mmCIF file of C-alpha atoms and ligand atoms in Angstrom:
data_model
loop_
_atom_site.group_PDB
_atom_site.id
_atom_site.type_symbol
_atom_site.label_atom_id
_atom_site.label_comp_id
_atom_site.label_asym_id
_atom_site.label_seq_id
_atom_site.Cartn_x
_atom_site.Cartn_y
_atom_site.Cartn_z
ATOM 1 C CA MET A 1 35.245 22.499 30.563
ATOM 2 C CA GLU A 2 37.770 25.260 30.545
ATOM 3 C CA ILE A 3 39.297 26.374 27.147
ATOM 4 C CA SER A 4 41.679 28.993 26.960
ATOM 5 C CA SER A 5 40.734 30.306 23.339
ATOM 6 C CA ARG A 6 37.517 31.904 22.720
ATOM 7 C CA LEU A 7 37.806 30.571 19.024
ATOM 8 C CA LEU A 8 38.347 27.122 20.084
ATOM 9 C CA GLU A 9 35.650 27.338 22.695
ATOM 10 C CA GLU A 10 32.992 28.602 20.084
ATOM 11 C CA ALA A 11 33.788 25.817 17.492
ATOM 12 C CA VAL A 12 33.727 23.257 20.115
ATOM 13 C CA ASP A 13 30.262 24.510 21.286
ATOM 14 C CA GLU A 14 28.841 24.491 17.593
ATOM 15 C CA VAL A 15 30.353 20.594 17.104
ATOM 16 C CA SER A 16 28.882 19.612 20.748
ATOM 17 C CA ARG A 17 25.353 20.667 19.472
ATOM 18 C CA LEU A 18 25.350 17.467 17.224
ATOM 19 C CA PRO A 19 23.320 14.500 18.455
ATOM 20 C CA GLY A 20 25.644 12.069 20.395
ATOM 21 C CA ILE A 21 28.791 14.454 20.601
ATOM 22 C CA GLY A 22 29.749 15.709 24.109
ATOM 23 C CA LYS A 23 32.237 18.365 24.816
ATOM 24 C CA ARG A 24 35.214 16.191 24.677
ATOM 25 C CA THR A 25 34.408 14.439 21.541
ATOM 26 C CA ALA A 26 33.743 17.875 19.967
ATOM 27 C CA LEU A 27 37.132 19.233 21.162
ATOM 28 C CA ARG A 28 38.994 15.910 19.945
ATOM 29 C CA LEU A 29 37.106 16.633 16.344
ATOM 30 C CA VAL A 30 38.038 20.328 16.299
ATOM 31 C CA LEU A 31 41.636 19.698 17.365
ATOM 32 C CA HIS A 32 41.819 17.084 14.416
ATOM 33 C CA LEU A 33 40.635 19.418 11.821
ATOM 34 C CA LEU A 34 43.077 22.026 13.154
ATOM 35 C CA LYS A 35 45.992 19.434 12.444
ATOM 36 C CA GLN A 36 44.851 18.820 8.922
ATOM 37 C CA PRO A 37 45.478 21.131 5.885
ATOM 38 C CA ALA A 38 43.273 24.203 5.915
ATOM 39 C CA GLU A 39 41.514 22.994 2.755
ATOM 40 C CA GLN A 40 40.082 20.066 4.425
ATOM 41 C CA THR A 41 38.167 22.478 6.837
ATOM 42 C CA GLU A 42 36.860 24.632 4.049
ATOM 43 C CA ARG A 43 35.722 21.328 1.716
ATOM 44 C CA LEU A 44 33.626 20.388 5.093
ATOM 45 C CA SER A 45 32.078 23.788 5.432
ATOM 46 C CA GLU A 46 31.673 24.381 1.747
ATOM 47 C CA ALA A 47 29.941 20.802 1.461
ATOM 48 C CA LEU A 48 27.546 21.506 4.571
ATOM 49 C CA ARG A 49 26.668 25.004 3.037
ATOM 50 C CA THR A 50 25.837 23.520 -0.429
ATOM 51 C CA LEU A 51 23.682 20.840 1.346
ATOM 52 C CA ARG A 52 22.015 23.374 3.512
ATOM 53 C CA THR A 53 21.157 25.463 0.533
ATOM 54 C CA GLN A 54 20.623 23.263 -2.325
ATOM 55 C CA ILE A 55 18.970 19.983 -1.236
ATOM 56 C CA GLN A 56 15.252 19.748 -1.492
ATOM 57 C CA GLN A 57 12.439 17.413 -0.931
ATOM 58 C CA CYS A 58 11.245 15.500 -3.839
ATOM 59 C CA ARG A 59 8.010 17.158 -4.944
ATOM 60 C CA GLN A 60 6.435 13.621 -5.331
ATOM 61 C CA CYS A 61 7.664 11.278 -2.586
ATOM 62 C CA HIS A 62 9.472 13.698 -0.112
ATOM 63 C CA ASN A 63 12.421 12.060 -0.263
ATOM 64 C CA LEU A 64 15.739 14.210 -0.100
ATOM 65 C CA SER A 65 16.948 14.885 -3.585
ATOM 66 C CA ASP A 66 19.457 17.315 -5.629
ATOM 67 C CA ARG A 67 16.373 18.117 -7.723
ATOM 68 C CA GLU A 68 12.781 18.900 -7.792
ATOM 69 C CA VAL A 69 11.696 15.237 -8.446
ATOM 70 C CA CYS A 70 14.188 12.605 -7.230
ATOM 71 C CA ASP A 71 15.811 9.906 -9.154
ATOM 72 C CA ILE A 72 13.461 7.093 -8.110
ATOM 73 C CA CYS A 73 10.298 9.127 -9.008
ATOM 74 C CA SER A 74 11.666 10.287 -12.299
ATOM 75 C CA ASN A 75 13.115 6.966 -13.479
ATOM 76 C CA PRO A 76 10.441 5.425 -16.018
ATOM 77 C CA LYS A 77 11.662 1.790 -15.307
ATOM 78 C CA ARG A 78 10.370 1.912 -11.811
ATOM 79 C CA ASP A 79 6.961 0.548 -11.444
ATOM 80 C CA HIS A 80 4.733 3.794 -10.354
ATOM 81 C CA SER A 81 1.883 1.693 -9.454
ATOM 82 C CA ILE A 82 3.426 0.274 -6.429
ATOM 83 C CA VAL A 83 4.171 2.699 -3.255
ATOM 84 C CA CYS A 84 6.366 1.613 -0.454
ATOM 85 C CA VAL A 85 5.477 4.087 2.712
ATOM 86 C CA VAL A 86 8.642 4.716 4.863
ATOM 87 C CA GLU A 87 9.656 7.199 7.599
ATOM 88 C CA ASP A 88 12.597 8.558 6.343
ATOM 89 C CA ILE A 89 15.542 8.597 3.502
ATOM 90 C CA ARG A 90 17.590 6.120 5.739
ATOM 91 C CA ASP A 91 14.605 3.328 5.120
ATOM 92 C CA VAL A 92 14.442 4.215 1.352
ATOM 93 C CA MET A 93 18.319 3.736 1.350
ATOM 94 C CA ALA A 94 17.926 0.424 3.500
ATOM 95 C CA ILE A 95 15.451 -1.009 0.995
ATOM 96 C CA GLU A 96 17.224 0.302 -1.913
ATOM 97 C CA ASN A 97 20.098 -1.665 -1.127
ATOM 98 C CA THR A 98 18.303 -5.157 -1.067
ATOM 99 C CA GLY A 99 17.784 -4.718 -4.834
ATOM 100 C CA HIS A 100 14.328 -6.531 -4.374
ATOM 101 C CA TYR A 101 12.120 -3.301 -4.973
ATOM 102 C CA ARG A 102 11.111 -1.588 -8.246
ATOM 103 C CA GLY A 103 8.232 0.451 -7.053
ATOM 104 C CA ILE A 104 8.640 3.901 -5.704
ATOM 105 C CA TYR A 105 8.479 5.447 -2.110
ATOM 106 C CA HIS A 106 6.595 7.730 -0.259
ATOM 107 C CA VAL A 107 8.316 9.628 2.701
ATOM 108 C CA LEU A 108 6.059 10.288 5.646
ATOM 109 C CA GLY A 109 8.951 12.601 7.407
ATOM 110 C CA GLY A 110 8.310 10.531 10.710
ATOM 111 C CA LYS A 111 5.425 8.635 12.500
ATOM 112 C CA ILE A 112 2.795 9.481 14.631
ATOM 113 C CA SER A 113 3.714 9.945 18.196
ATOM 114 C CA PRO A 114 1.582 11.651 20.914
ATOM 115 C CA MET A 115 4.444 11.258 23.291
ATOM 116 C CA GLU A 116 6.787 13.255 21.118
ATOM 117 C CA GLY A 117 3.938 15.772 19.865
ATOM 118 C CA VAL A 118 3.650 14.392 16.440
ATOM 119 C CA GLY A 119 0.712 14.072 14.867
ATOM 120 C CA PRO A 120 -0.901 13.226 11.470
ATOM 121 C CA GLN A 121 -0.613 17.143 10.195
ATOM 122 C CA ASP A 122 3.173 17.099 11.040
ATOM 123 C CA LEU A 123 3.713 14.423 8.297
ATOM 124 C CA HIS A 124 3.290 13.927 4.608
ATOM 125 C CA ILE A 125 -0.073 11.851 4.691
ATOM 126 C CA ASP A 126 -2.349 14.353 2.940
ATOM 127 C CA THR A 127 -0.009 13.904 -0.233
ATOM 128 C CA LEU A 128 0.026 10.220 0.106
ATOM 129 C CA ILE A 129 -3.933 9.909 0.256
ATOM 130 C CA LYS A 130 -3.871 12.057 -2.976
ATOM 131 C CA LYS A 131 -1.229 9.955 -4.479
ATOM 132 C CA ALA A 132 -3.292 6.646 -3.449
ATOM 133 C CA LYS A 133 -6.240 7.886 -5.018
ATOM 134 C CA ASN A 134 -4.696 9.227 -8.490
ATOM 135 C CA GLY A 135 -5.694 6.088 -10.198
ATOM 136 C CA GLU A 136 -2.168 4.900 -11.214
ATOM 137 C CA VAL A 137 -1.335 3.339 -7.808
ATOM 138 C CA LYS A 138 -2.576 -0.183 -7.371
ATOM 139 C CA GLU A 139 -0.706 -1.159 -4.094
ATOM 140 C CA LEU A 140 0.413 0.500 -0.797
ATOM 141 C CA ILE A 141 3.142 -1.045 1.085
ATOM 142 C CA PHE A 142 3.458 0.031 4.576
ATOM 143 C CA ALA A 143 7.020 -0.400 5.803
ATOM 144 C CA LEU A 144 7.279 1.498 8.896
ATOM 145 C CA SER A 145 9.131 -0.089 11.659
ATOM 146 C CA ALA A 146 6.782 -2.560 14.006
ATOM 147 C CA THR A 147 6.745 -0.267 17.042
ATOM 148 C CA MET A 148 3.547 1.177 18.517
ATOM 149 C CA GLU A 149 3.937 4.402 16.559
ATOM 150 C CA GLY A 150 4.592 2.700 13.500
ATOM 151 C CA ASP A 151 1.451 0.619 13.847
ATOM 152 C CA THR A 152 -0.487 3.907 14.705
ATOM 153 C CA THR A 153 0.724 5.461 11.479
ATOM 154 C CA ASN A 154 -0.311 2.576 9.477
ATOM 155 C CA PHE A 155 -3.572 2.377 10.989
ATOM 156 C CA TYR A 156 -4.306 6.134 10.488
ATOM 157 C CA ILE A 157 -3.593 5.803 7.048
ATOM 158 C CA PHE A 158 -5.671 2.858 6.639
ATOM 159 C CA LYS A 159 -8.742 4.793 7.906
ATOM 160 C CA GLN A 160 -7.867 7.867 5.822
ATOM 161 C CA LEU A 161 -7.924 5.851 2.791
ATOM 162 C CA GLY A 162 -11.617 4.686 3.431
ATOM 163 C CA GLU A 163 -13.188 2.603 0.773
ATOM 164 C CA THR A 164 -10.477 1.450 -1.573
ATOM 165 C CA ALA A 165 -9.792 -0.884 -4.053
ATOM 166 C CA LEU A 166 -5.917 -0.352 -3.474
ATOM 167 C CA ARG A 167 -4.088 -3.529 -2.299
ATOM 168 C CA LEU A 168 -2.654 -2.717 0.944
ATOM 169 C CA SER A 169 0.189 -4.805 2.318
ATOM 170 C CA THR A 170 2.805 -4.574 5.201
ATOM 171 C CA ILE A 171 6.381 -6.073 5.039
ATOM 172 C CA ALA A 172 6.560 -9.273 6.505
ATOM 173 C CA ARG A 173 7.427 -9.345 10.172
ATOM 174 C CA GLY A 174 10.733 -10.986 9.813
ATOM 175 C CA ILE A 175 12.036 -7.700 11.042
ATOM 176 C CA PRO A 176 11.940 -8.183 14.866
ATOM 177 C CA VAL A 177 9.190 -6.185 16.658
ATOM 178 C CA GLY A 178 10.450 -3.009 17.753
ATOM 179 C CA ASP A 179 13.355 -2.718 15.569
ATOM 180 C CA GLU A 180 14.185 -0.090 13.188
ATOM 181 C CA LEU A 181 14.247 -0.854 9.232
ATOM 182 C CA GLU A 182 17.969 0.651 8.829
ATOM 183 C CA TYR A 183 19.359 -1.863 11.505
ATOM 184 C CA ALA A 184 17.648 -5.044 9.573
ATOM 185 C CA ASP A 185 20.047 -7.025 7.631
ATOM 186 C CA GLU A 186 19.590 -6.895 3.869
ATOM 187 C CA VAL A 187 18.555 -10.391 3.184
ATOM 188 C CA THR A 188 15.918 -10.224 5.864
ATOM 189 C CA LEU A 189 14.700 -6.824 4.470
ATOM 190 C CA GLY A 190 14.690 -8.023 1.003
ATOM 191 C CA ARG A 191 12.556 -11.195 1.875
ATOM 192 C CA SER A 192 10.369 -9.088 3.884
ATOM 193 C CA ILE A 193 9.384 -6.879 0.992
ATOM 194 C CA LEU A 194 9.093 -9.930 -1.559
ATOM 195 C CA GLN A 195 7.002 -11.557 1.051
ATOM 196 C CA ARG A 196 4.560 -8.819 2.323
ATOM 197 C CA ILE A 197 1.244 -9.725 3.630
ATOM 198 C CA PRO A 198 -2.126 -8.148 3.512
ATOM 199 C CA PHE A 199 -2.511 -5.259 5.818
ATOM 200 C CA GLU A 200 -5.746 -6.446 7.228
ATOM 201 C CA GLY A 201 -4.538 -9.853 8.138
ATOM 202 C CA SER A 202 -1.426 -7.708 9.828
ATOM 203 C CA LEU A 203 -4.066 -6.313 12.345
ATOM 204 C CA ASN A 204 -4.952 -7.967 15.324
ATOM 205 C CA ARG A 205 -7.785 -6.100 16.690
HETATM 206 ZN ZN1 LIG B 1 10.691 10.946 -5.327
#
């Protein structure tokens, strides 16, 4: 795509690096911004800059947070003896939206995927095992998507735990196999948390 302005071209190039945004869409977005008051673009760049420099990972659960310890982990009303293991912040948001969960989370940051070169060492599994053995935790709920990667990750964690008195459960598979949690409707997801099943019962091996 030939663009007559170098400044415009640079902006389009940057925007088109975003996932799912082609050059044409990037051009449309940039032209849209140009039509808006300058303050809007300034607010956008400021929001992104602040996000980038100030957002952090919760020290306890690895969820994205404005503070060292996130609002969920620092809330004394949450049940710290139940830990729900999820892939990323979108799953935390999906489960929070159901209003049916009062425990805390552990965000792995992905799933084990040999195809994509993601191994256990790339995920927050060590801190989960440590947390699971701290004496305060009584139950782990595996809430990864029901894909091969999700199952592999659950099983790896299960093995790492070794002999344990923890109650291990997995969300009931009202969630269609292969679906991502964030696309499950709130009622289905809420029910699947309440009707969770023992993890070992979910292993068909
Ligand atoms: Zn946290």
